[in-house]
PDB file of C-alpha atoms in Angstrom:
ATOM      1  CA  UNK A   1      -4.218  17.033 -18.797  1.00  0.00           C
ATOM      2  CA  UNK A   2      -5.014  13.421 -18.011  1.00  0.00           C
ATOM      3  CA  UNK A   3      -5.247  12.562 -14.319  1.00  0.00           C
ATOM      4  CA  UNK A   4      -5.806   9.135 -12.830  1.00  0.00           C
ATOM      5  CA  UNK A   5      -7.257   8.670  -9.360  1.00  0.00           C
ATOM      6  CA  UNK A   6      -7.641   5.533  -7.279  1.00  0.00           C
ATOM      7  CA  UNK A   7      -9.915   5.352  -4.286  1.00  0.00           C
ATOM      8  CA  UNK A   8      -9.528   4.151  -1.601  1.00  0.00           C
ATOM      9  CA  UNK A   9      -5.808   4.517  -0.969  1.00  0.00           C
ATOM     10  CA  UNK A  10      -5.888   1.526   1.368  1.00  0.00           C
ATOM     11  CA  UNK A  11      -8.282  -1.321   2.036  1.00  0.00           C
ATOM     12  CA  UNK A  12      -8.339  -4.131   4.575  1.00  0.00           C
ATOM     13  CA  UNK A  13     -10.730  -7.077   4.215  1.00  0.00           C
ATOM     14  CA  UNK A  14     -11.128 -10.542   5.715  1.00  0.00           C
ATOM     15  CA  UNK A  15     -10.176 -13.534   3.620  1.00  0.00           C
ATOM     16  CA  UNK A  16     -12.897 -14.799   1.296  1.00  0.00           C
ATOM     17  CA  UNK A  17     -14.530 -11.448   0.684  1.00  0.00           C
ATOM     18  CA  UNK A  18     -15.267 -10.180  -2.805  1.00  0.00           C
ATOM     19  CA  UNK A  19     -13.974  -6.662  -3.360  1.00  0.00           C
ATOM     20  CA  UNK A  20     -13.861  -3.848  -5.900  1.00  0.00           C
ATOM     21  CA  UNK A  21     -11.030  -1.411  -6.526  1.00  0.00           C
ATOM     22  CA  UNK A  22     -11.837   1.820  -8.325  1.00  0.00           C
ATOM     23  CA  UNK A  23      -9.965   3.861 -10.894  1.00  0.00           C
ATOM     24  CA  UNK A  24     -11.128   7.082 -12.529  1.00  0.00           C
ATOM     25  CA  UNK A  25      -9.557   9.185 -15.265  1.00  0.00           C
ATOM     26  CA  UNK A  26     -10.363  12.684 -16.476  1.00  0.00           C
ATOM     27  CA  UNK A  27      -9.913  12.361 -20.257  1.00  0.00           C
ATOM     28  CA  UNK A  28     -11.875   9.612 -21.996  1.00  0.00           C
ATOM     29  CA  UNK A  29      -9.560   9.642 -25.048  1.00  0.00           C
ATOM     30  CA  UNK A  30      -7.465   6.642 -24.068  1.00  0.00           C
ATOM     31  CA  UNK A  31      -6.072   3.731 -26.085  1.00  0.00           C
ATOM     32  CA  UNK A  32      -6.313   1.250 -23.259  1.00  0.00           C
ATOM     33  CA  UNK A  33      -6.193   0.826 -19.500  1.00  0.00           C
ATOM     34  CA  UNK A  34      -3.965  -1.548 -17.597  1.00  0.00           C
ATOM     35  CA  UNK A  35      -4.145  -2.927 -14.057  1.00  0.00           C
ATOM     36  CA  UNK A  36      -0.942  -3.859 -12.259  1.00  0.00           C
ATOM     37  CA  UNK A  37       0.003  -5.459  -8.995  1.00  0.00           C
ATOM     38  CA  UNK A  38       3.064  -4.405  -7.012  1.00  0.00           C
ATOM     39  CA  UNK A  39       4.485  -6.306  -4.062  1.00  0.00           C
ATOM     40  CA  UNK A  40       6.614  -4.373  -1.547  1.00  0.00           C
ATOM     41  CA  UNK A  41      10.040  -3.494  -2.924  1.00  0.00           C
ATOM     42  CA  UNK A  42       9.306  -5.118  -6.258  1.00  0.00           C
ATOM     43  CA  UNK A  43       8.432  -4.102  -9.782  1.00  0.00           C
ATOM     44  CA  UNK A  44       4.973  -4.143 -11.328  1.00  0.00           C
ATOM     45  CA  UNK A  45       3.201  -7.228 -12.612  1.00  0.00           C
ATOM     46  CA  UNK A  46       0.644  -6.743 -15.361  1.00  0.00           C
ATOM     47  CA  UNK A  47      -2.731  -8.228 -14.419  1.00  0.00           C
ATOM     48  CA  UNK A  48      -5.187  -7.161 -17.100  1.00  0.00           C
ATOM     49  CA  UNK A  49      -5.240  -4.852 -20.084  1.00  0.00           C
ATOM     50  CA  UNK A  50      -8.492  -3.536 -21.517  1.00  0.00           C
ATOM     51  CA  UNK A  51      -8.435  -2.004 -24.979  1.00  0.00           C
ATOM     52  CA  UNK A  52     -10.550   1.111 -25.479  1.00  0.00           C
ATOM     53  CA  UNK A  53     -13.015  -0.877 -27.595  1.00  0.00           C
ATOM     54  CA  UNK A  54     -13.566  -3.467 -24.859  1.00  0.00           C
ATOM     55  CA  UNK A  55     -15.840  -3.365 -21.823  1.00  0.00           C
ATOM     56  CA  UNK A  56     -14.136  -5.937 -19.625  1.00  0.00           C
ATOM     57  CA  UNK A  57     -11.387  -8.508 -19.276  1.00  0.00           C
ATOM     58  CA  UNK A  58     -11.183 -11.529 -17.011  1.00  0.00           C
ATOM     59  CA  UNK A  59      -8.308 -13.569 -15.667  1.00  0.00           C
ATOM     60  CA  UNK A  60      -9.027 -16.186 -13.036  1.00  0.00           C
ATOM     61  CA  UNK A  61     -10.536 -14.478  -9.984  1.00  0.00           C
ATOM     62  CA  UNK A  62      -9.940 -11.022 -11.469  1.00  0.00           C
ATOM     63  CA  UNK A  63     -12.345  -9.060 -13.618  1.00  0.00           C
ATOM     64  CA  UNK A  64     -11.671  -5.558 -14.879  1.00  0.00           C
ATOM     65  CA  UNK A  65     -14.302  -3.340 -16.464  1.00  0.00           C
ATOM     66  CA  UNK A  66     -13.961  -0.139 -18.448  1.00  0.00           C
ATOM     67  CA  UNK A  67     -16.497   2.629 -18.989  1.00  0.00           C
ATOM     68  CA  UNK A  68     -14.758   5.209 -21.143  1.00  0.00           C
ATOM     69  CA  UNK A  69     -17.639   7.643 -21.301  1.00  0.00           C
ATOM     70  CA  UNK A  70     -17.732   8.014 -17.526  1.00  0.00           C
ATOM     71  CA  UNK A  71     -13.954   7.763 -17.125  1.00  0.00           C
ATOM     72  CA  UNK A  72     -14.052   4.759 -14.819  1.00  0.00           C
ATOM     73  CA  UNK A  73     -12.586   1.317 -14.420  1.00  0.00           C
ATOM     74  CA  UNK A  74     -13.060  -1.245 -11.682  1.00  0.00           C
ATOM     75  CA  UNK A  75     -11.026  -4.265 -10.693  1.00  0.00           C
ATOM     76  CA  UNK A  76     -13.127  -6.965  -9.099  1.00  0.00           C
ATOM     77  CA  UNK A  77     -11.363  -9.603  -7.001  1.00  0.00           C
ATOM     78  CA  UNK A  78     -13.433 -12.643  -6.115  1.00  0.00           C
ATOM     79  CA  UNK A  79     -12.892 -14.739  -2.987  1.00  0.00           C
ATOM     80  CA  UNK A  80      -9.891 -12.750  -1.796  1.00  0.00           C
ATOM     81  CA  UNK A  81      -6.874 -14.550  -0.319  1.00  0.00           C
ATOM     82  CA  UNK A  82      -3.978 -13.357   1.862  1.00  0.00           C
ATOM     83  CA  UNK A  83      -1.720 -13.775  -1.181  1.00  0.00           C
ATOM     84  CA  UNK A  84      -3.696 -11.016  -2.885  1.00  0.00           C
ATOM     85  CA  UNK A  85      -2.242  -8.498  -0.425  1.00  0.00           C
ATOM     86  CA  UNK A  86      -0.331  -5.951  -2.509  1.00  0.00           C
ATOM     87  CA  UNK A  87      -0.669  -2.507  -4.047  1.00  0.00           C
ATOM     88  CA  UNK A  88      -2.867  -2.368  -7.133  1.00  0.00           C
ATOM     89  CA  UNK A  89      -2.219   0.312  -9.730  1.00  0.00           C
ATOM     90  CA  UNK A  90      -4.222   1.321 -12.734  1.00  0.00           C
ATOM     91  CA  UNK A  91      -2.712   3.159 -15.674  1.00  0.00           C
ATOM     92  CA  UNK A  92      -4.153   4.663 -18.837  1.00  0.00           C
ATOM     93  CA  UNK A  93      -2.426   4.711 -22.172  1.00  0.00           C
ATOM     94  CA  UNK A  94      -2.376   8.352 -23.194  1.00  0.00           C
ATOM     95  CA  UNK A  95      -4.697   9.139 -26.075  1.00  0.00           C
ATOM     96  CA  UNK A  96      -2.615  11.875 -27.654  1.00  0.00           C
ATOM     97  CA  UNK A  97      -0.033   9.545 -29.215  1.00  0.00           C
ATOM     98  CA  UNK A  98       0.504   5.932 -30.092  1.00  0.00           C
ATOM     99  CA  UNK A  99       3.603   5.232 -28.091  1.00  0.00           C
ATOM    100  CA  UNK A 100       2.287   3.301 -25.128  1.00  0.00           C
ATOM    101  CA  UNK A 101       3.092   5.976 -22.556  1.00  0.00           C
ATOM    102  CA  UNK A 102       1.147   5.349 -19.373  1.00  0.00           C
ATOM    103  CA  UNK A 103      -0.238   7.648 -16.719  1.00  0.00           C
ATOM    104  CA  UNK A 104      -0.546   5.925 -13.353  1.00  0.00           C
ATOM    105  CA  UNK A 105      -2.852   6.326 -10.412  1.00  0.00           C
ATOM    106  CA  UNK A 106      -1.406   6.392  -6.901  1.00  0.00           C
ATOM    107  CA  UNK A 107      -2.567   2.873  -6.174  1.00  0.00           C
ATOM    108  CA  UNK A 108      -4.743   1.070  -3.644  1.00  0.00           C
ATOM    109  CA  UNK A 109      -2.917  -0.952  -0.994  1.00  0.00           C
ATOM    110  CA  UNK A 110      -4.898  -4.067  -0.197  1.00  0.00           C
ATOM    111  CA  UNK A 111      -4.505  -6.206   2.897  1.00  0.00           C
ATOM    112  CA  UNK A 112      -6.379  -9.491   3.086  1.00  0.00           C
ATOM    113  CA  UNK A 113      -6.456 -10.847   6.609  1.00  0.00           C
ATOM    114  CA  UNK A 114      -6.524 -14.619   7.233  1.00  0.00           C
TER     115      UNK A 114
ATOM    116  CA  UNK B   1       7.470 -15.182 -20.339  1.00  0.00           C
ATOM    117  CA  UNK B   2       8.783 -11.675 -20.909  1.00  0.00           C
ATOM    118  CA  UNK B   3      11.797 -10.855 -18.807  1.00  0.00           C
ATOM    119  CA  UNK B   4      12.972  -7.348 -18.054  1.00  0.00           C
ATOM    120  CA  UNK B   5      16.215  -7.339 -16.119  1.00  0.00           C
ATOM    121  CA  UNK B   6      17.630  -4.369 -14.275  1.00  0.00           C
ATOM    122  CA  UNK B   7      21.311  -4.650 -13.509  1.00  0.00           C
ATOM    123  CA  UNK B   8      21.172  -3.721  -9.818  1.00  0.00           C
ATOM    124  CA  UNK B   9      18.517  -4.064  -7.121  1.00  0.00           C
ATOM    125  CA  UNK B  10      20.259  -1.626  -4.783  1.00  0.00           C
ATOM    126  CA  UNK B  11      22.786   1.063  -5.571  1.00  0.00           C
ATOM    127  CA  UNK B  12      24.471   3.704  -3.412  1.00  0.00           C
ATOM    128  CA  UNK B  13      26.287   6.602  -5.054  1.00  0.00           C
ATOM    129  CA  UNK B  14      27.670   9.965  -4.050  1.00  0.00           C
ATOM    130  CA  UNK B  15      26.504  13.432  -5.035  1.00  0.00           C
ATOM    131  CA  UNK B  16      28.067  14.554  -8.303  1.00  0.00           C
ATOM    132  CA  UNK B  17      28.830  11.068  -9.600  1.00  0.00           C
ATOM    133  CA  UNK B  18      27.736   9.947 -13.042  1.00  0.00           C
ATOM    134  CA  UNK B  19      25.398   6.987 -12.562  1.00  0.00           C
ATOM    135  CA  UNK B  20      24.355   4.370 -15.096  1.00  0.00           C
ATOM    136  CA  UNK B  21      21.252   2.197 -14.673  1.00  0.00           C
ATOM    137  CA  UNK B  22      20.959  -0.648 -17.144  1.00  0.00           C
ATOM    138  CA  UNK B  23      17.886  -2.468 -18.391  1.00  0.00           C
ATOM    139  CA  UNK B  24      17.681  -5.456 -20.737  1.00  0.00           C
ATOM    140  CA  UNK B  25      14.577  -7.133 -22.166  1.00  0.00           C
ATOM    141  CA  UNK B  26      14.442 -10.446 -23.970  1.00  0.00           C
ATOM    142  CA  UNK B  27      11.232 -10.154 -26.013  1.00  0.00           C
ATOM    143  CA  UNK B  28      12.347  -7.985 -28.916  1.00  0.00           C
ATOM    144  CA  UNK B  29      10.074  -5.168 -27.766  1.00  0.00           C
ATOM    145  CA  UNK B  30      10.234  -1.896 -29.662  1.00  0.00           C
ATOM    146  CA  UNK B  31       9.267   0.327 -26.738  1.00  0.00           C
ATOM    147  CA  UNK B  32      11.251   0.775 -23.557  1.00  0.00           C
ATOM    148  CA  UNK B  33      10.579   3.107 -20.641  1.00  0.00           C
ATOM    149  CA  UNK B  34      12.235   4.481 -17.539  1.00  0.00           C
ATOM    150  CA  UNK B  35      10.110   5.547 -14.556  1.00  0.00           C
ATOM    151  CA  UNK B  36      10.840   6.672 -11.054  1.00  0.00           C
ATOM    152  CA  UNK B  37       8.546   5.891  -8.154  1.00  0.00           C
ATOM    153  CA  UNK B  38       8.340   8.041  -5.061  1.00  0.00           C
ATOM    154  CA  UNK B  39       5.962   7.884  -2.073  1.00  0.00           C
ATOM    155  CA  UNK B  40       3.053  10.225  -2.577  1.00  0.00           C
ATOM    156  CA  UNK B  41       4.023  10.977  -6.185  1.00  0.00           C
ATOM    157  CA  UNK B  42       3.510   7.562  -7.746  1.00  0.00           C
ATOM    158  CA  UNK B  43       5.215   6.481 -10.959  1.00  0.00           C
ATOM    159  CA  UNK B  44       6.448   9.198 -13.268  1.00  0.00           C
ATOM    160  CA  UNK B  45       7.865   8.725 -16.744  1.00  0.00           C
ATOM    161  CA  UNK B  46      11.424   9.975 -17.211  1.00  0.00           C
ATOM    162  CA  UNK B  47      12.233   8.916 -20.784  1.00  0.00           C
ATOM    163  CA  UNK B  48      11.088   6.397 -23.294  1.00  0.00           C
ATOM    164  CA  UNK B  49      12.395   4.948 -26.539  1.00  0.00           C
ATOM    165  CA  UNK B  50      10.385   3.510 -29.425  1.00  0.00           C
ATOM    166  CA  UNK B  51      13.311   2.257 -31.471  1.00  0.00           C
ATOM    167  CA  UNK B  52      17.077   1.931 -31.463  1.00  0.00           C
ATOM    168  CA  UNK B  53      18.740   5.333 -31.095  1.00  0.00           C
ATOM    169  CA  UNK B  54      15.307   6.974 -30.736  1.00  0.00           C
ATOM    170  CA  UNK B  55      14.286   8.637 -27.504  1.00  0.00           C
ATOM    171  CA  UNK B  56      11.661  11.007 -26.245  1.00  0.00           C
ATOM    172  CA  UNK B  57      11.354  12.956 -23.009  1.00  0.00           C
ATOM    173  CA  UNK B  58       8.755  11.963 -20.492  1.00  0.00           C
ATOM    174  CA  UNK B  59       7.340  14.090 -17.712  1.00  0.00           C
ATOM    175  CA  UNK B  60      10.486  14.580 -15.610  1.00  0.00           C
ATOM    176  CA  UNK B  61      13.608  14.336 -17.853  1.00  0.00           C
ATOM    177  CA  UNK B  62      15.655  17.032 -16.116  1.00  0.00           C
ATOM    178  CA  UNK B  63      18.947  15.690 -14.784  1.00  0.00           C
ATOM    179  CA  UNK B  64      18.685  12.457 -16.792  1.00  0.00           C
ATOM    180  CA  UNK B  65      19.683  11.182 -20.194  1.00  0.00           C
ATOM    181  CA  UNK B  66      19.231   7.828 -21.904  1.00  0.00           C
ATOM    182  CA  UNK B  67      20.953   5.626 -24.422  1.00  0.00           C
ATOM    183  CA  UNK B  68      19.566   2.898 -26.671  1.00  0.00           C
ATOM    184  CA  UNK B  69      22.278   1.499 -28.906  1.00  0.00           C
ATOM    185  CA  UNK B  70      20.729  -1.977 -29.147  1.00  0.00           C
ATOM    186  CA  UNK B  71      17.083  -2.940 -29.251  1.00  0.00           C
ATOM    187  CA  UNK B  72      17.230  -5.034 -26.095  1.00  0.00           C
ATOM    188  CA  UNK B  73      19.080  -2.540 -23.893  1.00  0.00           C
ATOM    189  CA  UNK B  74      17.990   0.842 -22.514  1.00  0.00           C
ATOM    190  CA  UNK B  75      20.260   2.775 -20.181  1.00  0.00           C
ATOM    191  CA  UNK B  76      19.356   5.615 -17.867  1.00  0.00           C
ATOM    192  CA  UNK B  77      22.140   8.045 -17.026  1.00  0.00           C
ATOM    193  CA  UNK B  78      22.239  10.483 -14.142  1.00  0.00           C
ATOM    194  CA  UNK B  79      24.706  13.040 -15.421  1.00  0.00           C
ATOM    195  CA  UNK B  80      25.609  14.455 -11.995  1.00  0.00           C
ATOM    196  CA  UNK B  81      23.717  12.679  -9.242  1.00  0.00           C
ATOM    197  CA  UNK B  82      21.928  14.760  -6.650  1.00  0.00           C
ATOM    198  CA  UNK B  83      20.179  13.764  -3.416  1.00  0.00           C
ATOM    199  CA  UNK B  84      16.747  14.503  -4.896  1.00  0.00           C
ATOM    200  CA  UNK B  85      17.340  11.686  -7.361  1.00  0.00           C
ATOM    201  CA  UNK B  86      17.220   9.129  -4.546  1.00  0.00           C
ATOM    202  CA  UNK B  87      14.329   6.945  -5.639  1.00  0.00           C
ATOM    203  CA  UNK B  88      13.129   3.601  -6.952  1.00  0.00           C
ATOM    204  CA  UNK B  89      13.788   3.381 -10.699  1.00  0.00           C
ATOM    205  CA  UNK B  90      11.714   1.040 -12.827  1.00  0.00           C
ATOM    206  CA  UNK B  91      12.300  -0.032 -16.392  1.00  0.00           C
ATOM    207  CA  UNK B  92       9.555  -1.390 -18.641  1.00  0.00           C
ATOM    208  CA  UNK B  93       9.119  -2.624 -22.187  1.00  0.00           C
ATOM    209  CA  UNK B  94       6.199  -3.190 -24.522  1.00  0.00           C
ATOM    210  CA  UNK B  95       5.324  -3.883 -28.106  1.00  0.00           C
ATOM    211  CA  UNK B  96       2.842  -1.848 -30.143  1.00  0.00           C
ATOM    212  CA  UNK B  97      -0.262  -3.861 -30.871  1.00  0.00           C
ATOM    213  CA  UNK B  98      -2.414  -3.719 -33.970  1.00  0.00           C
ATOM    214  CA  UNK B  99      -4.639  -0.697 -34.593  1.00  0.00           C
ATOM    215  CA  UNK B 100      -2.968   1.305 -31.855  1.00  0.00           C
ATOM    216  CA  UNK B 101      -3.854  -1.090 -29.063  1.00  0.00           C
ATOM    217  CA  UNK B 102      -0.615  -1.502 -27.224  1.00  0.00           C
ATOM    218  CA  UNK B 103       0.360  -4.715 -25.565  1.00  0.00           C
ATOM    219  CA  UNK B 104       0.917  -4.776 -21.787  1.00  0.00           C
ATOM    220  CA  UNK B 105       3.971  -3.110 -20.355  1.00  0.00           C
ATOM    221  CA  UNK B 106       6.305  -5.498 -18.571  1.00  0.00           C
ATOM    222  CA  UNK B 107       8.407  -4.219 -15.706  1.00  0.00           C
ATOM    223  CA  UNK B 108      11.717  -5.103 -14.138  1.00  0.00           C
ATOM    224  CA  UNK B 109      12.116  -5.517 -10.377  1.00  0.00           C
ATOM    225  CA  UNK B 110      13.447  -1.990  -9.961  1.00  0.00           C
ATOM    226  CA  UNK B 111      16.660  -0.394  -8.742  1.00  0.00           C
ATOM    227  CA  UNK B 112      16.557   1.351  -5.396  1.00  0.00           C
ATOM    228  CA  UNK B 113      19.079   4.142  -5.784  1.00  0.00           C
ATOM    229  CA  UNK B 114      20.401   6.169  -2.864  1.00  0.00           C
ATOM    230  CA  UNK B 115      22.447   9.306  -3.470  1.00  0.00           C
ATOM    231  CA  UNK B 116      24.476  10.375  -0.433  1.00  0.00           C
TER     232      UNK B 116
END
């Protein structure tokens, strides 16, 4: 059974710092992996999607990498800002079917202090 | 931009009531999903639909049903609401990509449902 883990559960950094959020999954048979951002009381916003054939994706100050063989993904945030404060979730697209069903990690809550 | 709209942000209902949560997307997506999100348990898939009138159970379907009569609309139904169904409910939609690589899932803002 696929399990997704995110460590740490919470992170607090000063503004301007570069940081890495971690995501690990137990079954390497995935179609893709997606990173989301969630602000308090809101829905999820898709940040990056990495297909299983890709190694990384970049969008602005965000870079996500995928290592299927080791069951790991990282989200790198460069030059963090207070507006980056949110919960970050990773999710894998289950490999047993082609329906887009996701399995989510518990998330990492990030606080960027001014 | 993709827009997924959930009919209510907050909803309060009583135990035993039949509750309808509505979700509409405007991007002609084939796939639609209903999740619930609870502290310590994360997001869990309740039901999903990959086409009109098609549905499939997710991980926690007990106590719920769904309806998809039109491509853009996916309804979640609590047949007889119970207090343990108090939660944040999130709807999402996506389109299958080529060669099995699905496109990103897009989420609504959620409905915070309280069952008293």
